[in-house]
Amino acid sequence: MDEATRLRRILDDPRRLFGDDDLPPTTNLPWWLAPLPQWLENFGLNIAWLVVAINLVGTAFGFWYYGIHPFSDPVVQLQFANEPLVMWPFVPDSPVATLFIALSLAFWRLGRSNEYVNALAFFGCWKLGLWTPFVLAAFADSFLAYTWFPMYLFLFFSHLAMVVEAFLIQRYSAFPIRAVAVAVAWYALNDLVDYFLPIVGDPHHTALPLADSAAAYGTTVLQVAAAGAVFLTLFATFLALATRVKKVELGGLA
């Protein structure tokens, strides 16, 4: 069914937004791999082009937030300007994740789904969608000392929405091993240069409103942030591979 016909059918009967016409079949995965109710999965996939547009706007906003615009949030303090140029690809984690999910949905909607982009989108939306609220909550007092409260809430809940987006991907992705390996390699490398071996300059993680060496929760701010990032990378790996295995077990994949 072409996009124009599909849109006309939805306009004729808006209830189709929650139906599964012209969508990949439901996967029957266990709830912990596919936690969204079917109507929400269907809705998200039926409005895929709107989701793509929202994520592209979010990507642009994210680059602004990281310092391209001179009025960036003072917590971040023009992070691009303070990072060596060679390390810039490792700085804007969330904007890159929203770009990946926009590309993933767009390629799928165009009938040219790319499993490498799908895996990168899943890892990025899962990891950054949870890591950002984690640090916002863990260091809330310090963030709120610098961040306008509505902006704080926007960052918190918009990142949680990324997690919802991540679980749309299981409907149209097989999570092949090579694609998962590429996503693991990229996000493990990010963790490495963000927290452990910066290669050039200081650690390249998203700027936090406390010094990396500041005491927090019996350790340091850097170690708290690193623990959250590494855990989420490992968990994303487990979820992607478990999805692959369950799809094979259910007969959906060879």
PDB file of C-alpha atoms in Angstrom:
ATOM      1  CA  MET A   1       0.000   0.000   0.000  1.00  0.00           C
ATOM      2  CA  ASP A   2       1.487   3.380  -0.967  1.00  0.00           C
ATOM      3  CA  GLU A   3       1.735   6.206   1.580  1.00  0.00           C
ATOM      4  CA  ALA A   4      -0.960   8.345  -0.021  1.00  0.00           C
ATOM      5  CA  THR A   5      -3.494   5.493   0.055  1.00  0.00           C
ATOM      6  CA  ARG A   6      -2.574   4.624   3.623  1.00  0.00           C
ATOM      7  CA  LEU A   7      -3.006   8.248   4.709  1.00  0.00           C
ATOM      8  CA  ARG A   8      -6.388   8.512   3.008  1.00  0.00           C
ATOM      9  CA  ARG A   9      -7.585   5.364   4.776  1.00  0.00           C
ATOM     10  CA  ILE A  10      -6.489   6.743   8.142  1.00  0.00           C
ATOM     11  CA  LEU A  11      -8.204  10.073   7.476  1.00  0.00           C
ATOM     12  CA  ASP A  12     -11.374   8.213   6.543  1.00  0.00           C
ATOM     13  CA  ASP A  13     -11.234   6.184   9.748  1.00  0.00           C
ATOM     14  CA  PRO A  14      -8.843   7.535  12.436  1.00  0.00           C
ATOM     15  CA  ARG A  15      -9.258   4.294  14.380  1.00  0.00           C
ATOM     16  CA  ARG A  16      -6.871   2.776  11.855  1.00  0.00           C
ATOM     17  CA  LEU A  17      -4.093   4.660  13.647  1.00  0.00           C
ATOM     18  CA  PHE A  18      -4.293   1.970  16.314  1.00  0.00           C
ATOM     19  CA  GLY A  19      -4.727  -0.937  13.916  1.00  0.00           C
ATOM     20  CA  ASP A  20      -2.098  -3.090  12.260  1.00  0.00           C
ATOM     21  CA  ASP A  21      -3.015  -2.704   8.591  1.00  0.00           C
ATOM     22  CA  ASP A  22       0.156  -2.607   6.463  1.00  0.00           C
ATOM     23  CA  LEU A  23       2.358  -3.070   9.546  1.00  0.00           C
ATOM     24  CA  PRO A  24       4.782  -5.868  10.401  1.00  0.00           C
ATOM     25  CA  PRO A  25       3.025  -8.662  12.300  1.00  0.00           C
ATOM     26  CA  THR A  26       3.149  -8.600  16.070  1.00  0.00           C
ATOM     27  CA  THR A  27       6.095 -10.572  17.394  1.00  0.00           C
ATOM     28  CA  ASN A  28       4.517 -12.351  20.396  1.00  0.00           C
ATOM     29  CA  LEU A  29       7.693 -11.692  22.341  1.00  0.00           C
ATOM     30  CA  PRO A  30       7.550 -11.874  26.157  1.00  0.00           C
ATOM     31  CA  TRP A  31       6.549  -8.631  27.851  1.00  0.00           C
ATOM     32  CA  TRP A  32      10.079  -7.838  28.998  1.00  0.00           C
ATOM     33  CA  LEU A  33      11.241  -7.691  25.368  1.00  0.00           C
ATOM     34  CA  ALA A  34       8.107  -6.035  23.984  1.00  0.00           C
ATOM     35  CA  PRO A  35       6.645  -4.063  26.910  1.00  0.00           C
ATOM     36  CA  LEU A  36       4.467  -1.690  24.887  1.00  0.00           C
ATOM     37  CA  PRO A  37       0.776  -2.535  24.487  1.00  0.00           C
ATOM     38  CA  GLN A  38      -0.029  -3.516  20.916  1.00  0.00           C
ATOM     39  CA  TRP A  39      -2.176  -0.435  20.316  1.00  0.00           C
ATOM     40  CA  LEU A  40       0.768   1.805  21.242  1.00  0.00           C
ATOM     41  CA  GLU A  41       3.163  -0.119  19.001  1.00  0.00           C
ATOM     42  CA  ASN A  42       0.672   0.197  16.150  1.00  0.00           C
ATOM     43  CA  PHE A  43       0.120   3.890  16.810  1.00  0.00           C
ATOM     44  CA  GLY A  44       3.843   4.636  16.882  1.00  0.00           C
ATOM     45  CA  LEU A  45       4.446   2.765  13.631  1.00  0.00           C
ATOM     46  CA  ASN A  46       1.407   4.303  11.924  1.00  0.00           C
ATOM     47  CA  ILE A  47       2.647   7.812  12.670  1.00  0.00           C
ATOM     48  CA  ALA A  48       6.240   6.903  11.797  1.00  0.00           C
ATOM     49  CA  TRP A  49       6.789   9.965   9.595  1.00  0.00           C
ATOM     50  CA  LEU A  50       5.628  12.266  12.383  1.00  0.00           C
ATOM     51  CA  VAL A  51       7.976  10.474  14.794  1.00  0.00           C
ATOM     52  CA  VAL A  52      10.791  10.909  12.274  1.00  0.00           C
ATOM     53  CA  ALA A  53      10.103  14.643  12.056  1.00  0.00           C
ATOM     54  CA  ILE A  54       9.966  15.023  15.853  1.00  0.00           C
ATOM     55  CA  ASN A  55      13.269  13.222  16.240  1.00  0.00           C
ATOM     56  CA  LEU A  56      14.951  15.338  13.580  1.00  0.00           C
ATOM     57  CA  VAL A  57      13.806  18.441  15.456  1.00  0.00           C
ATOM     58  CA  GLY A  58      15.111  16.821  18.650  1.00  0.00           C
ATOM     59  CA  THR A  59      18.445  16.170  16.953  1.00  0.00           C
ATOM     60  CA  ALA A  60      18.745  19.817  15.944  1.00  0.00           C
ATOM     61  CA  PHE A  61      17.787  20.914  19.460  1.00  0.00           C
ATOM     62  CA  GLY A  62      20.371  18.530  20.903  1.00  0.00           C
ATOM     63  CA  PHE A  63      23.192  20.015  18.856  1.00  0.00           C
ATOM     64  CA  TRP A  64      22.064  23.469  19.987  1.00  0.00           C
ATOM     65  CA  TYR A  65      22.076  22.262  23.587  1.00  0.00           C
ATOM     66  CA  TYR A  66      25.613  20.938  23.275  1.00  0.00           C
ATOM     67  CA  GLY A  67      26.946  24.285  22.296  1.00  0.00           C
ATOM     68  CA  ILE A  68      26.527  25.297  18.690  1.00  0.00           C
ATOM     69  CA  HIS A  69      24.206  28.108  19.817  1.00  0.00           C
ATOM     70  CA  PRO A  70      25.794  30.711  22.141  1.00  0.00           C
ATOM     71  CA  PHE A  71      22.847  30.537  24.534  1.00  0.00           C
ATOM     72  CA  SER A  72      23.217  26.852  25.382  1.00  0.00           C
ATOM     73  CA  ASP A  73      22.320  25.641  28.847  1.00  0.00           C
ATOM     74  CA  PRO A  74      25.034  26.843  31.288  1.00  0.00           C
ATOM     75  CA  VAL A  75      25.433  23.295  32.617  1.00  0.00           C
ATOM     76  CA  VAL A  76      26.852  22.229  29.269  1.00  0.00           C
ATOM     77  CA  GLN A  77      28.879  25.415  28.771  1.00  0.00           C
ATOM     78  CA  LEU A  78      29.409  25.150  25.024  1.00  0.00           C
ATOM     79  CA  GLN A  79      30.786  21.628  25.237  1.00  0.00           C
ATOM     80  CA  PHE A  80      31.698  21.444  21.554  1.00  0.00           C
ATOM     81  CA  ALA A  81      33.925  24.489  21.964  1.00  0.00           C
ATOM     82  CA  ASN A  82      35.704  22.832  24.883  1.00  0.00           C
ATOM     83  CA  GLU A  83      36.322  19.488  23.138  1.00  0.00           C
ATOM     84  CA  PRO A  84      39.050  18.643  20.620  1.00  0.00           C
ATOM     85  CA  LEU A  85      37.577  18.550  17.116  1.00  0.00           C
ATOM     86  CA  VAL A  86      38.603  14.921  16.617  1.00  0.00           C
ATOM     87  CA  MET A  87      36.421  13.880  19.570  1.00  0.00           C
ATOM     88  CA  TRP A  88      33.264  15.727  18.484  1.00  0.00           C
ATOM     89  CA  PRO A  89      31.565  12.527  17.179  1.00  0.00           C
ATOM     90  CA  PHE A  90      31.583  11.197  20.756  1.00  0.00           C
ATOM     91  CA  VAL A  91      30.049  14.276  22.398  1.00  0.00           C
ATOM     92  CA  PRO A  92      26.381  14.641  21.278  1.00  0.00           C
ATOM     93  CA  ASP A  93      25.132  11.238  22.470  1.00  0.00           C
ATOM     94  CA  SER A  94      21.397  11.932  22.649  1.00  0.00           C
ATOM     95  CA  PRO A  95      21.159  13.890  19.370  1.00  0.00           C
ATOM     96  CA  VAL A  96      22.949  11.063  17.573  1.00  0.00           C
ATOM     97  CA  ALA A  97      20.523   8.555  19.124  1.00  0.00           C
ATOM     98  CA  THR A  98      17.494  10.546  17.947  1.00  0.00           C
ATOM     99  CA  LEU A  99      19.063  10.781  14.488  1.00  0.00           C
ATOM    100  CA  PHE A 100      19.509   6.983  14.457  1.00  0.00           C
ATOM    101  CA  ILE A 101      15.839   6.346  15.347  1.00  0.00           C
ATOM    102  CA  ALA A 102      14.691   8.881  12.736  1.00  0.00           C
ATOM    103  CA  LEU A 103      16.759   7.089  10.097  1.00  0.00           C
ATOM    104  CA  SER A 104      15.637   3.656  11.292  1.00  0.00           C
ATOM    105  CA  LEU A 105      11.931   4.506  11.005  1.00  0.00           C
ATOM    106  CA  ALA A 106      12.394   6.388   7.725  1.00  0.00           C
ATOM    107  CA  PHE A 107      14.284   3.525   6.071  1.00  0.00           C
ATOM    108  CA  TRP A 108      11.669   1.036   7.281  1.00  0.00           C
ATOM    109  CA  ARG A 109       8.794   3.198   6.034  1.00  0.00           C
ATOM    110  CA  LEU A 110      10.516   3.516   2.651  1.00  0.00           C
ATOM    111  CA  GLY A 111      10.856  -0.275   2.426  1.00  0.00           C
ATOM    112  CA  ARG A 112      14.645  -0.117   2.794  1.00  0.00           C
ATOM    113  CA  SER A 113      15.111  -1.131   6.420  1.00  0.00           C
ATOM    114  CA  ASN A 114      18.766  -1.160   7.465  1.00  0.00           C
ATOM    115  CA  GLU A 115      19.603  -3.556  10.291  1.00  0.00           C
ATOM    116  CA  TYR A 116      22.777  -1.704  11.298  1.00  0.00           C
ATOM    117  CA  VAL A 117      20.850   1.540  11.727  1.00  0.00           C
ATOM    118  CA  ASN A 118      18.090  -0.362  13.543  1.00  0.00           C
ATOM    119  CA  ALA A 119      20.544  -1.796  16.073  1.00  0.00           C
ATOM    120  CA  LEU A 120      22.278   1.555  16.602  1.00  0.00           C
ATOM    121  CA  ALA A 121      18.878   3.210  17.088  1.00  0.00           C
ATOM    122  CA  PHE A 122      17.762   0.614  19.614  1.00  0.00           C
ATOM    123  CA  PHE A 123      20.974   0.890  21.647  1.00  0.00           C
ATOM    124  CA  GLY A 124      20.997   4.677  21.494  1.00  0.00           C
ATOM    125  CA  CYS A 125      17.369   5.225  22.458  1.00  0.00           C
ATOM    126  CA  TRP A 126      17.489   2.633  25.235  1.00  0.00           C
ATOM    127  CA  LYS A 127      20.804   3.785  26.672  1.00  0.00           C
ATOM    128  CA  LEU A 128      20.479   7.569  26.414  1.00  0.00           C
ATOM    129  CA  GLY A 129      16.763   7.451  27.106  1.00  0.00           C
ATOM    130  CA  LEU A 130      17.551   6.037  30.546  1.00  0.00           C
ATOM    131  CA  TRP A 131      21.041   7.384  31.295  1.00  0.00           C
ATOM    132  CA  THR A 132      19.966  11.025  31.035  1.00  0.00           C
ATOM    133  CA  PRO A 133      17.024  10.716  33.487  1.00  0.00           C
ATOM    134  CA  PHE A 134      19.357   8.680  35.730  1.00  0.00           C
ATOM    135  CA  VAL A 135      21.930  11.468  36.036  1.00  0.00           C
ATOM    136  CA  LEU A 136      19.226  14.150  36.161  1.00  0.00           C
ATOM    137  CA  ALA A 137      17.737  12.375  39.179  1.00  0.00           C
ATOM    138  CA  ALA A 138      21.051  11.398  40.789  1.00  0.00           C
ATOM    139  CA  PHE A 139      22.370  14.974  40.643  1.00  0.00           C
ATOM    140  CA  ALA A 140      19.042  16.788  40.706  1.00  0.00           C
ATOM    141  CA  ASP A 141      20.012  19.537  43.143  1.00  0.00           C
ATOM    142  CA  SER A 142      23.056  20.495  41.106  1.00  0.00           C
ATOM    143  CA  PHE A 143      21.185  20.384  37.792  1.00  0.00           C
ATOM    144  CA  LEU A 144      18.357  22.510  39.153  1.00  0.00           C
ATOM    145  CA  ALA A 145      20.814  25.094  40.402  1.00  0.00           C
ATOM    146  CA  TYR A 146      21.698  25.811  36.755  1.00  0.00           C
ATOM    147  CA  THR A 147      18.758  24.530  34.717  1.00  0.00           C
ATOM    148  CA  TRP A 148      15.360  26.163  34.261  1.00  0.00           C
ATOM    149  CA  PHE A 149      12.848  23.780  35.859  1.00  0.00           C
ATOM    150  CA  PRO A 150      10.638  23.386  32.743  1.00  0.00           C
ATOM    151  CA  MET A 151      13.800  22.549  30.772  1.00  0.00           C
ATOM    152  CA  TYR A 152      14.761  19.999  33.427  1.00  0.00           C
ATOM    153  CA  LEU A 153      11.334  18.329  33.107  1.00  0.00           C
ATOM    154  CA  PHE A 154      11.505  18.464  29.320  1.00  0.00           C
ATOM    155  CA  LEU A 155      14.903  16.767  29.291  1.00  0.00           C
ATOM    156  CA  PHE A 156      13.740  14.136  31.774  1.00  0.00           C
ATOM    157  CA  PHE A 157      10.535  13.087  30.021  1.00  0.00           C
ATOM    158  CA  SER A 158      11.663  13.568  26.421  1.00  0.00           C
ATOM    159  CA  HIS A 159      14.495  11.138  27.072  1.00  0.00           C
ATOM    160  CA  LEU A 160      12.122   8.596  28.613  1.00  0.00           C
ATOM    161  CA  ALA A 161      10.084   8.866  25.392  1.00  0.00           C
ATOM    162  CA  MET A 162      13.195   7.642  23.568  1.00  0.00           C
ATOM    163  CA  VAL A 163      12.912   4.350  25.464  1.00  0.00           C
ATOM    164  CA  VAL A 164       9.358   3.948  24.166  1.00  0.00           C
ATOM    165  CA  GLU A 165      10.646   4.509  20.632  1.00  0.00           C
ATOM    166  CA  ALA A 166      13.330   1.870  21.107  1.00  0.00           C
ATOM    167  CA  PHE A 167      10.697  -0.824  21.614  1.00  0.00           C
ATOM    168  CA  LEU A 168       9.028  -0.052  18.287  1.00  0.00           C
ATOM    169  CA  ILE A 169      12.069  -1.424  16.479  1.00  0.00           C
ATOM    170  CA  GLN A 170      11.507  -5.050  17.474  1.00  0.00           C
ATOM    171  CA  ARG A 171       8.454  -5.122  15.162  1.00  0.00           C
ATOM    172  CA  TYR A 172      10.545  -4.699  12.017  1.00  0.00           C
ATOM    173  CA  SER A 173      14.109  -5.675  12.994  1.00  0.00           C
ATOM    174  CA  ALA A 174      15.643  -9.137  13.229  1.00  0.00           C
ATOM    175  CA  PHE A 175      18.622  -7.825  15.259  1.00  0.00           C
ATOM    176  CA  PRO A 176      21.166  -9.879  13.283  1.00  0.00           C
ATOM    177  CA  ILE A 177      24.370 -10.633  15.165  1.00  0.00           C
ATOM    178  CA  ARG A 178      26.609  -8.493  12.966  1.00  0.00           C
ATOM    179  CA  ALA A 179      24.349  -5.471  13.382  1.00  0.00           C
ATOM    180  CA  VAL A 180      24.255  -5.931  17.157  1.00  0.00           C
ATOM    181  CA  ALA A 181      28.052  -6.282  17.154  1.00  0.00           C
ATOM    182  CA  VAL A 182      28.391  -2.923  15.387  1.00  0.00           C
ATOM    183  CA  ALA A 183      26.074  -1.252  17.922  1.00  0.00           C
ATOM    184  CA  VAL A 184      27.953  -2.822  20.839  1.00  0.00           C
ATOM    185  CA  ALA A 185      31.278  -1.685  19.386  1.00  0.00           C
ATOM    186  CA  TRP A 186      30.081   1.894  18.893  1.00  0.00           C
ATOM    187  CA  TYR A 187      28.511   2.319  22.324  1.00  0.00           C
ATOM    188  CA  ALA A 188      31.312   0.477  24.128  1.00  0.00           C
ATOM    189  CA  LEU A 189      33.797   2.805  22.422  1.00  0.00           C
ATOM    190  CA  ASN A 190      31.676   5.734  23.584  1.00  0.00           C
ATOM    191  CA  ASP A 191      31.822   4.464  27.156  1.00  0.00           C
ATOM    192  CA  LEU A 192      35.581   3.986  26.865  1.00  0.00           C
ATOM    193  CA  VAL A 193      36.346   7.526  25.709  1.00  0.00           C
ATOM    194  CA  ASP A 194      33.630   9.103  27.866  1.00  0.00           C
ATOM    195  CA  TYR A 195      34.819   7.675  31.171  1.00  0.00           C
ATOM    196  CA  PHE A 196      37.953   5.538  31.060  1.00  0.00           C
ATOM    197  CA  LEU A 197      40.399   6.361  28.257  1.00  0.00           C
ATOM    198  CA  PRO A 198      39.628   9.754  26.709  1.00  0.00           C
ATOM    199  CA  ILE A 199      42.449   9.414  24.114  1.00  0.00           C
ATOM    200  CA  VAL A 200      42.590  13.192  23.623  1.00  0.00           C
ATOM    201  CA  GLY A 201      41.989  15.607  26.483  1.00  0.00           C
ATOM    202  CA  ASP A 202      39.604  14.886  29.362  1.00  0.00           C
ATOM    203  CA  PRO A 203      36.715  12.370  29.498  1.00  0.00           C
ATOM    204  CA  HIS A 204      34.169  13.229  26.813  1.00  0.00           C
ATOM    205  CA  HIS A 205      30.893  12.398  28.555  1.00  0.00           C
ATOM    206  CA  THR A 206      28.011  14.843  28.534  1.00  0.00           C
ATOM    207  CA  ALA A 207      28.911  17.698  30.843  1.00  0.00           C
ATOM    208  CA  LEU A 208      27.503  17.382  34.364  1.00  0.00           C
ATOM    209  CA  PRO A 209      26.993  20.214  36.870  1.00  0.00           C
ATOM    210  CA  LEU A 210      29.616  18.759  39.219  1.00  0.00           C
ATOM    211  CA  ALA A 211      33.314  18.071  38.869  1.00  0.00           C
ATOM    212  CA  ASP A 212      34.104  14.500  37.827  1.00  0.00           C
ATOM    213  CA  SER A 213      36.109  14.041  41.031  1.00  0.00           C
ATOM    214  CA  ALA A 214      33.365  15.368  43.344  1.00  0.00           C
ATOM    215  CA  ALA A 215      32.177  12.916  45.970  1.00  0.00           C
ATOM    216  CA  ALA A 216      28.815  11.269  45.297  1.00  0.00           C
ATOM    217  CA  TYR A 217      27.122   8.184  46.728  1.00  0.00           C
ATOM    218  CA  GLY A 218      30.294   6.886  48.347  1.00  0.00           C
ATOM    219  CA  THR A 219      32.348   7.272  45.174  1.00  0.00           C
ATOM    220  CA  THR A 220      32.775  10.042  42.574  1.00  0.00           C
ATOM    221  CA  VAL A 221      30.453  11.739  40.093  1.00  0.00           C
ATOM    222  CA  LEU A 222      32.422  10.268  37.194  1.00  0.00           C
ATOM    223  CA  GLN A 223      32.101   6.728  38.546  1.00  0.00           C
ATOM    224  CA  VAL A 224      28.354   7.089  39.157  1.00  0.00           C
ATOM    225  CA  ALA A 225      27.794   8.335  35.608  1.00  0.00           C
ATOM    226  CA  ALA A 226      30.099   5.649  34.195  1.00  0.00           C
ATOM    227  CA  ALA A 227      28.359   2.871  36.108  1.00  0.00           C
ATOM    228  CA  GLY A 228      25.001   3.903  34.676  1.00  0.00           C
ATOM    229  CA  ALA A 229      26.342   4.102  31.122  1.00  0.00           C
ATOM    230  CA  VAL A 230      28.163   0.768  31.181  1.00  0.00           C
ATOM    231  CA  PHE A 231      25.215  -1.033  32.780  1.00  0.00           C
ATOM    232  CA  LEU A 232      22.836   0.297  30.130  1.00  0.00           C
ATOM    233  CA  THR A 233      25.181  -0.691  27.292  1.00  0.00           C
ATOM    234  CA  LEU A 234      25.368  -4.222  28.693  1.00  0.00           C
ATOM    235  CA  PHE A 235      21.603  -4.370  29.199  1.00  0.00           C
ATOM    236  CA  ALA A 236      20.954  -3.138  25.647  1.00  0.00           C
ATOM    237  CA  THR A 237      23.219  -5.925  24.382  1.00  0.00           C
ATOM    238  CA  PHE A 238      21.247  -8.490  26.370  1.00  0.00           C
ATOM    239  CA  LEU A 239      17.889  -7.162  25.147  1.00  0.00           C
ATOM    240  CA  ALA A 240      18.930  -7.099  21.493  1.00  0.00           C
ATOM    241  CA  LEU A 241      20.378 -10.613  21.555  1.00  0.00           C
ATOM    242  CA  ALA A 242      17.463 -11.955  23.608  1.00  0.00           C
ATOM    243  CA  THR A 243      15.055 -10.489  21.053  1.00  0.00           C
ATOM    244  CA  ARG A 244      16.977 -12.246  18.285  1.00  0.00           C
ATOM    245  CA  VAL A 245      16.939 -15.570  20.141  1.00  0.00           C
ATOM    246  CA  LYS A 246      13.229 -15.372  21.014  1.00  0.00           C
ATOM    247  CA  LYS A 247      12.305 -14.539  17.429  1.00  0.00           C
ATOM    248  CA  VAL A 248      14.212 -17.618  16.261  1.00  0.00           C
ATOM    249  CA  GLU A 249      12.522 -19.754  18.936  1.00  0.00           C
ATOM    250  CA  LEU A 250       9.092 -18.487  17.884  1.00  0.00           C
ATOM    251  CA  GLY A 251       9.802 -19.377  14.279  1.00  0.00           C
ATOM    252  CA  GLY A 252       9.901 -15.842  12.999  1.00  0.00           C
ATOM    253  CA  LEU A 253      13.509 -16.100  11.825  1.00  0.00           C
ATOM    254  CA  ALA A 254      15.632 -18.738  10.155  1.00  0.00           C
TER     255      ALA A 254
END
